[in-house]
C-alpha positions as a LaTeX table, in Angstrom:
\begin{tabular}{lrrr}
\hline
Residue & $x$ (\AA) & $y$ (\AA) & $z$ (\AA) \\
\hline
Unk1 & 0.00 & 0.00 & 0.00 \\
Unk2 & 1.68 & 3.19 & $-1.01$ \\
Unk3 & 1.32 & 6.03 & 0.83 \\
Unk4 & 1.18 & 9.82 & $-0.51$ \\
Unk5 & 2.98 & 13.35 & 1.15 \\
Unk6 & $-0.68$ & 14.42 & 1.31 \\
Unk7 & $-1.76$ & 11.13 & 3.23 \\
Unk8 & 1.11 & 11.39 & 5.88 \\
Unk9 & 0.80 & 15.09 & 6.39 \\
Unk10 & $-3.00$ & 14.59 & 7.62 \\
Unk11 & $-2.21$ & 11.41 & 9.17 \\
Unk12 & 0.73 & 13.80 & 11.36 \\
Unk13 & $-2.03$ & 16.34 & 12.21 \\
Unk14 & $-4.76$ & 14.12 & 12.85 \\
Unk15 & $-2.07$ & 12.88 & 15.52 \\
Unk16 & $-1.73$ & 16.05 & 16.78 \\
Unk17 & $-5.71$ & 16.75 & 17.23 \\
Unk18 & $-5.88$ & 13.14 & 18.89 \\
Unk19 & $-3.36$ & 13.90 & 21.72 \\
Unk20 & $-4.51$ & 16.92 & 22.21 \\
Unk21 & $-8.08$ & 16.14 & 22.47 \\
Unk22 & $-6.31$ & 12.59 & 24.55 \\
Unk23 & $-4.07$ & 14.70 & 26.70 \\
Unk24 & $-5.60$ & 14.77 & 29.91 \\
Unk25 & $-6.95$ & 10.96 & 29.33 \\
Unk26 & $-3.71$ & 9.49 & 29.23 \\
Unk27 & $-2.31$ & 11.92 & 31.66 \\
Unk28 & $-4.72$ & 10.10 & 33.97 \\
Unk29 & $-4.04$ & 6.72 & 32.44 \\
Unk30 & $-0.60$ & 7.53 & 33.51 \\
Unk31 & $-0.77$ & 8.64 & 36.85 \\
Unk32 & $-1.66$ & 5.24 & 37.63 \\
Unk33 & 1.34 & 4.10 & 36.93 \\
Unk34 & 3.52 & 6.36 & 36.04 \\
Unk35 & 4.43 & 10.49 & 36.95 \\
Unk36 & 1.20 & 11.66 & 34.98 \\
Unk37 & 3.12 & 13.69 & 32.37 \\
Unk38 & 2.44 & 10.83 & 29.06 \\
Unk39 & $-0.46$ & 13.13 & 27.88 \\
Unk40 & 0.66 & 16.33 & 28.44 \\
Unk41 & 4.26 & 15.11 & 26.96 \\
Unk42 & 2.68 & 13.80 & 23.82 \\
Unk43 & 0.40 & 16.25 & 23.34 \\
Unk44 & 3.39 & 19.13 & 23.38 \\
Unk45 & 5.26 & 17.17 & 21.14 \\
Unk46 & 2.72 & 16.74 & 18.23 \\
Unk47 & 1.56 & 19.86 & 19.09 \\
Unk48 & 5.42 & 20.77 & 17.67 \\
Unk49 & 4.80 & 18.51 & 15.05 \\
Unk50 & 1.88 & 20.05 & 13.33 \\
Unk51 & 2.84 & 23.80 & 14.04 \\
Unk52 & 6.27 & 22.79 & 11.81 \\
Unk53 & 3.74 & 20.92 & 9.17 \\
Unk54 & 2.80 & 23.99 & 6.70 \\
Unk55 & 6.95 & 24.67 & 6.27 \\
Unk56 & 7.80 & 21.24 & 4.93 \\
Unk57 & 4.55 & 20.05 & 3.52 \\
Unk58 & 6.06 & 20.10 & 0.11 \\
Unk59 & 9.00 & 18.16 & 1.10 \\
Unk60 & 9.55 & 14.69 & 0.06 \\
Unk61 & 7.87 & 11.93 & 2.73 \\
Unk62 & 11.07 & 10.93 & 4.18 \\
Unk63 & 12.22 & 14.46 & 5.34 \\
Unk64 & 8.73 & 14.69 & 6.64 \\
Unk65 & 8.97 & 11.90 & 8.48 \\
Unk66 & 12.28 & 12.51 & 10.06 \\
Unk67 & 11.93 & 16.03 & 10.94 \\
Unk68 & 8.60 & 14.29 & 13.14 \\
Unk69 & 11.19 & 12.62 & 14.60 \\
Unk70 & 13.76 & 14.89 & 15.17 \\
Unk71 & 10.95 & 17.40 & 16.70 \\
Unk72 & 9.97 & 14.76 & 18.61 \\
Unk73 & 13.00 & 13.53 & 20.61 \\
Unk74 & 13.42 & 17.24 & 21.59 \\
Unk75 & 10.19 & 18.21 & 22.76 \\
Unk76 & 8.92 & 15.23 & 24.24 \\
Unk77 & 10.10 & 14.10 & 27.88 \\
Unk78 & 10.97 & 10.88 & 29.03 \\
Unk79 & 10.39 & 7.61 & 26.88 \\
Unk80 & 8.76 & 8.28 & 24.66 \\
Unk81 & 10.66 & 10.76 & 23.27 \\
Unk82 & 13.20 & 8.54 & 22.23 \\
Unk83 & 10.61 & 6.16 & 21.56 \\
Unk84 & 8.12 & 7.93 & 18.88 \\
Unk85 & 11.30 & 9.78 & 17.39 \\
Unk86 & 13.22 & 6.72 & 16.71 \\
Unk87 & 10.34 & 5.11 & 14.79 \\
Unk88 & 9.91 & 8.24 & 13.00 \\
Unk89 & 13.69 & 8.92 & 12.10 \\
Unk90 & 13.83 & 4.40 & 11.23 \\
Unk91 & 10.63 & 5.44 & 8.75 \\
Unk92 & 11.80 & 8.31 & 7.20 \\
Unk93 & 15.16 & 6.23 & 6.40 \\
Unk94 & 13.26 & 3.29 & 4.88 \\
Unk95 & 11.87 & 5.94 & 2.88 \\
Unk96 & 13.72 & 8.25 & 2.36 \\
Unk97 & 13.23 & 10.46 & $-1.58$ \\
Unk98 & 10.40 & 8.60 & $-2.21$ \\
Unk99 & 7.33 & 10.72 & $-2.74$ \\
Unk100 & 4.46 & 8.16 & $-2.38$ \\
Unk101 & 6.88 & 4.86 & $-0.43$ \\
Unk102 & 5.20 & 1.72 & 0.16 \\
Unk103 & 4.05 & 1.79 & 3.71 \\
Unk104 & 5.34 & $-2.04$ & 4.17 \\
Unk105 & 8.90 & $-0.69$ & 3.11 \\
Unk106 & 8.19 & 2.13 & 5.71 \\
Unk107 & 7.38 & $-0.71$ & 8.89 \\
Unk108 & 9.91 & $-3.83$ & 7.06 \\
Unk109 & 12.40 & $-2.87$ & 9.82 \\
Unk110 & 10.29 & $-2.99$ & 12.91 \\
Unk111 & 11.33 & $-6.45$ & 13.72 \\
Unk112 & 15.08 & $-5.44$ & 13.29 \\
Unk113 & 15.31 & $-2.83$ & 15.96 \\
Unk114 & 13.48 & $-5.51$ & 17.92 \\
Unk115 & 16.30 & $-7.33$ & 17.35 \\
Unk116 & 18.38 & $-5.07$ & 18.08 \\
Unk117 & 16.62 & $-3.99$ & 21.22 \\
Unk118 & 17.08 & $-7.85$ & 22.48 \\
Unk119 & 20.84 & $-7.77$ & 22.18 \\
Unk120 & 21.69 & $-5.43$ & 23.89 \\
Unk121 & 20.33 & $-6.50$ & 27.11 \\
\hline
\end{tabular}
């Protein structure tokens, strides 16, 4: 299934109305087991996401994809950070030039940094 600029540009800021309509949910979720901060860190961070959208709209899907990432691992606190930016950044490489990439192509690596993940323990 190919995927278009247009298609992952509202995909990005339907993210961004989710956790922000979300936030204080999974704030709450978290507080439960966590420091309650998972809503209101997410939400910041896509929040980032779609006020950078308009700028690089036109730019090819991976660049997209990895400036997600990039604005994500500095806006968004604790793991999840790291988390969302690193499957961003991984996409936007699997993708990278492409202006409509196959969205398999985009996830094929998911079970490699699983991998990856399990050796290093």
């Amino acid at each position: 299934m190919s995927l278009s600029r247009t298609q992952i540009v509202n995909w990005l800021t339907r993210c961004g109305d989710i956790f922000s309509t979300e936030s204080e949910y999974l704030t709450g979720l978290d507080r439960e087991i966590g420091d309650a901060d998972h809503g209101l860190n997410m939400n910041r961070g896509f929040s980032k996401v779609v006020e950078k959208l308009p700028a690089i709209a036109d730019k090819d899907i991976g660049f997209i994809l990895k400036n997600t990432g990039m604005t994500l691992l500095s806006s968004v606190g604790g793991a999840s950070g790291p988390l969302f930016g690193t499957f961003f950044i991984r996409a936007a490489q699997a993708t990278q030039a492409r202006q409509s990439p196959d969205a398999g192509r985009a996830l094929s690596d998911v079970p490699r940094w699983r991998g990856r993940r399990n050796q290093s323990r």
